[in-house]
C-alpha positions as MATLAB code, in Angstrom:
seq = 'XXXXXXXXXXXXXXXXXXXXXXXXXXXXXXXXXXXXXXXXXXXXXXXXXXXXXXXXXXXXXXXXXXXXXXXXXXXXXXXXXXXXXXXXXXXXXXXXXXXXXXXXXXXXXXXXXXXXXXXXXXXXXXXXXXXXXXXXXXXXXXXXXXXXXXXXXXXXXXXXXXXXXXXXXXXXXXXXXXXXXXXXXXXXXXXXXXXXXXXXXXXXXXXXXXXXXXXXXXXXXXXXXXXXXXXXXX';
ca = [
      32.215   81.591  142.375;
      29.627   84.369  143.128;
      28.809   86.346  145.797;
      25.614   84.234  145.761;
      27.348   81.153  145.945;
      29.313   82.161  148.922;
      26.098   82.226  150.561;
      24.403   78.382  150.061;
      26.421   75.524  151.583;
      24.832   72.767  149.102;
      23.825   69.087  150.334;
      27.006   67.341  150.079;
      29.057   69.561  151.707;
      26.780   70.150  154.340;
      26.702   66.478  154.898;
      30.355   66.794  154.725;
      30.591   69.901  156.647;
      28.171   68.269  159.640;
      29.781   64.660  159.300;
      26.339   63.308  158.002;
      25.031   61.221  155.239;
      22.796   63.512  152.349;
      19.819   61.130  154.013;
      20.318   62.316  157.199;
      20.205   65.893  156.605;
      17.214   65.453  154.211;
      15.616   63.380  157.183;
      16.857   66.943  159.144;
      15.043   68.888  156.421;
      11.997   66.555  156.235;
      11.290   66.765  160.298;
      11.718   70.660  160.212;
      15.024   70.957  161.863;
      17.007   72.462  158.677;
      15.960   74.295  156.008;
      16.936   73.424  152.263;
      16.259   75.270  148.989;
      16.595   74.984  145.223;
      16.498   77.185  142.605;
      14.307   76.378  139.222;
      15.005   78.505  135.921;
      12.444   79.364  133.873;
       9.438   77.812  135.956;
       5.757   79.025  136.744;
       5.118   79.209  140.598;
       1.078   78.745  141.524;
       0.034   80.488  144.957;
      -2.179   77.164  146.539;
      -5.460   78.743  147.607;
      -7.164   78.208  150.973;
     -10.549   76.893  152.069;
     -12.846   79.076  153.363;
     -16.333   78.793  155.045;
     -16.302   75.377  153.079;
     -15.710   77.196  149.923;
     -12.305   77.341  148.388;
     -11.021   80.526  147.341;
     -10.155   81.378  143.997;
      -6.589   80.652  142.736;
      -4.119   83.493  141.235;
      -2.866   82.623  137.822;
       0.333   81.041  137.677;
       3.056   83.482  137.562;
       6.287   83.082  135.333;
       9.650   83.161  137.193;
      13.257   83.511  135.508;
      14.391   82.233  138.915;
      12.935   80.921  141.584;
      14.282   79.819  144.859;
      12.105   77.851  146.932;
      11.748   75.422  150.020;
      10.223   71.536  148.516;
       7.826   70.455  151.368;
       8.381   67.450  152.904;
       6.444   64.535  150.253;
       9.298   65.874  147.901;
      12.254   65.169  150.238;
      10.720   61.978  151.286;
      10.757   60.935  147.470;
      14.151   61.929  147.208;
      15.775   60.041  150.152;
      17.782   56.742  149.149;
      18.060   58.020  146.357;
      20.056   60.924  146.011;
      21.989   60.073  142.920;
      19.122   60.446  140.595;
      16.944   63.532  139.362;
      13.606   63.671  140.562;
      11.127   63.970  137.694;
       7.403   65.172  138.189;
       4.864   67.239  136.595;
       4.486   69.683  139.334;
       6.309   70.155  143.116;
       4.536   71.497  146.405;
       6.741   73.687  147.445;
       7.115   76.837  150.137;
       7.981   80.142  149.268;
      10.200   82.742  150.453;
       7.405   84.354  152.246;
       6.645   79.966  153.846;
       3.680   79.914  151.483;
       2.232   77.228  149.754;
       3.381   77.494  146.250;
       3.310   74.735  143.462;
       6.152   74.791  141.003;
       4.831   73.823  137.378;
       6.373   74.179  133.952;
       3.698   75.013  131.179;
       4.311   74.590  127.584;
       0.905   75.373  125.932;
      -0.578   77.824  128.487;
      -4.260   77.653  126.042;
      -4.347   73.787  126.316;
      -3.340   73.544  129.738;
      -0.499   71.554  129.140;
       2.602   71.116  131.637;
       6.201   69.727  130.575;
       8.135   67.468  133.028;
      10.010   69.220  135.304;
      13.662   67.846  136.794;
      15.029   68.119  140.102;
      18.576   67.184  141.006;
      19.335   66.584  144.591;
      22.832   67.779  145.054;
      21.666   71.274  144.168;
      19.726   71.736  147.025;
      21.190   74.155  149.725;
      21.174   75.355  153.215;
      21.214   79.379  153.379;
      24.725   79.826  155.329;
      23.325   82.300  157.577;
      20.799   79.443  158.823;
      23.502   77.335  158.573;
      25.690   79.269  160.903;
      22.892   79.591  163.348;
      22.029   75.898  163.617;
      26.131   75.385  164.565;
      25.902   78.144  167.075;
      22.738   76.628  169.078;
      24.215   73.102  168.355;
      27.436   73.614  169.200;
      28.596   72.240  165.950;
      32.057   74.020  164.950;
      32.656   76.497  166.860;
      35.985   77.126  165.576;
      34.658   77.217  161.402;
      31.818   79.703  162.476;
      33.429   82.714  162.630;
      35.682   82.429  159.738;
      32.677   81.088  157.586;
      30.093   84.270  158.549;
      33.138   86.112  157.201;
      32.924   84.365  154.050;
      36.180   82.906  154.472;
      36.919   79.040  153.736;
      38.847   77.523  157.063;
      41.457   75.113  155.977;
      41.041   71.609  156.728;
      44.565   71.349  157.530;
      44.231   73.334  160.871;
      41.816   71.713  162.310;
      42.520   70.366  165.972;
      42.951   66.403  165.945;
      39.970   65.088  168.411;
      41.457   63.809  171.502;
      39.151   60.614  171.134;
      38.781   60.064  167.147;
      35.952   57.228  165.750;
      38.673   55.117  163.658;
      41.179   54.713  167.442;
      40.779   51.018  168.366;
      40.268   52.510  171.737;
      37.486   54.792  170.497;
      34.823   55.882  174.049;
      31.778   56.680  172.552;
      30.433   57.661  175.206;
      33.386   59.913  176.195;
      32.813   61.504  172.356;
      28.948   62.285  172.976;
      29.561   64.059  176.226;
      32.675   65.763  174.864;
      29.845   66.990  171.790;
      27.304   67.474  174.640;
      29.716   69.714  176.677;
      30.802   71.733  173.713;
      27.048   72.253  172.599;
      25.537   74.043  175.654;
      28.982   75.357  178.356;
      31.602   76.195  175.936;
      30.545   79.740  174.968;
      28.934   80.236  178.467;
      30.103   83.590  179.969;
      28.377   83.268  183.430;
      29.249   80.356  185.597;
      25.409   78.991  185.881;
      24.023   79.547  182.509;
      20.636   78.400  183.878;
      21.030   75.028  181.963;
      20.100   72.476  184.116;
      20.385   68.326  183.750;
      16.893   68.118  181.968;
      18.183   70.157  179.205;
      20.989   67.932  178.887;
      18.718   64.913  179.013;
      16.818   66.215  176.312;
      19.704   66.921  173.924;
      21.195   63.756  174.408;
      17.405   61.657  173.580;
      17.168   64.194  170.147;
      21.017   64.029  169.287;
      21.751   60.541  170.069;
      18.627   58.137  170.121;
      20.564   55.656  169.788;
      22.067   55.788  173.510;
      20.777   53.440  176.875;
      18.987   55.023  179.162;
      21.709   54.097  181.717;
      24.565   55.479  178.872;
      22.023   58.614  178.569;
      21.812   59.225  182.397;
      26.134   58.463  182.854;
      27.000   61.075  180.324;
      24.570   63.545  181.802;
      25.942   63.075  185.418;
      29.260   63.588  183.703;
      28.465   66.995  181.855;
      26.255   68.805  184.186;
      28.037   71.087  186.460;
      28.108   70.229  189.980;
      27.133   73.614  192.195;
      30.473   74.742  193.257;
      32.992   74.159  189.858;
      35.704   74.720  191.856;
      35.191   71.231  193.071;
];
């Protein structure tokens, strides 16, 4: 594996890695909350130009590149959700660059007839940078105990990890008790100050993004449950 490899966490095992399904981080990616990439071989990347005083600007000429690693905008993810199994084929792909420009990812095969050749894309190579990755987790609260080792480029063993104290397949599974367990871990555990200014309305608003899913009476019980009361010694 390469040192470049060490650094992308691809789709299935970030789906793995964040206990979701490849839809639901590509649902993640489509709504702006993650970031995924691909890489193309051998593909001509054209800079989209902008409209200007009603007039649109000229375009630069498609430049060829051995390798290029880019961010498919959201129509692309959307066509590849539900379907994750098969290779996307199109003539072209809107896609971002590394600088979050508009780029559109061609493949020519007669440059003088303006001709283009299919292009494929295969959805389990698309990755999450492991820096951004590592991020996300931190503000999240997603792992706390994989971070660390991870950043260091180190693989943590599945075999160490703690049992959860209230797993999904118990017949007496709380899931309630589970999302304010997640809630608790995601904004107090790595507090260092006793009030770290995070108030019930901030837990409110974690729980409707995390967990839509939830009653507005289960939302309001688990936030009475994990917001610190004013004196902890209590």
């Amino acid at each position: 594996m390469t040192t470049q490899d060490n650094q992308r966490v691809y789709l299935d095992d970030l789906g793995k890695r964040w206990q979701k399904s490849a839809d639901q981080i590509l649902e993640m990616a489509i709504s702006g909350t993650v970031a995924l990439w691909i890489e193309f071989p051998n593909v001509f990347l054209q800079k989209m130009g902008k409209v200007s005083g009603g007039k649109k600007k000229k375009t630069p000429a498609p430049q060829l590149q051995v390798q290029a690693v880019v961010k498919p905008q959201a129509e692309v993810l959307t066509m590849i959700q539900g379907r994750c199994d098969r290779m996307l084929i199109g003539a072209e792909f809107p896609c971002l660059d590394a600088d979050n420009k508009a780029v559109m990812v061609t493949n020519s095969v007669g440059e003088e007839w303006g001709e283009t050749s299919m292009i494929g894309l295969k959805p389990n190579t698309l990755f999450a940078r492991l820096d951004e990755v590592i991020q996300f987790e931190r503000k999240h609260g997603i792992g706390p105990e994989t971070a660390g080792l991870l950043e260091q480029g180190q693989q943590a063993p599945l075999q160490q990890k703690k049992t959860p104290a209230n797993p999904k397949d118990h017949p007496c599974f709380a899931l309630e008790l589970h999302v304010a367990e997640n809630c608790w871990n995601a904004h107090f555990s790595q507090a260092e100050a006793e009030n770290p200014g995070i108030k019930k309305a901030d837990i409110l608003a974690w729980l409707r993004q995390q967990h839509p899913e939830l009653s507005k009476a289960a939302t309001e019980r688990i936030a009475l449950v994990v917001t610190p009361t004013k004196d902890s010694s209590r």
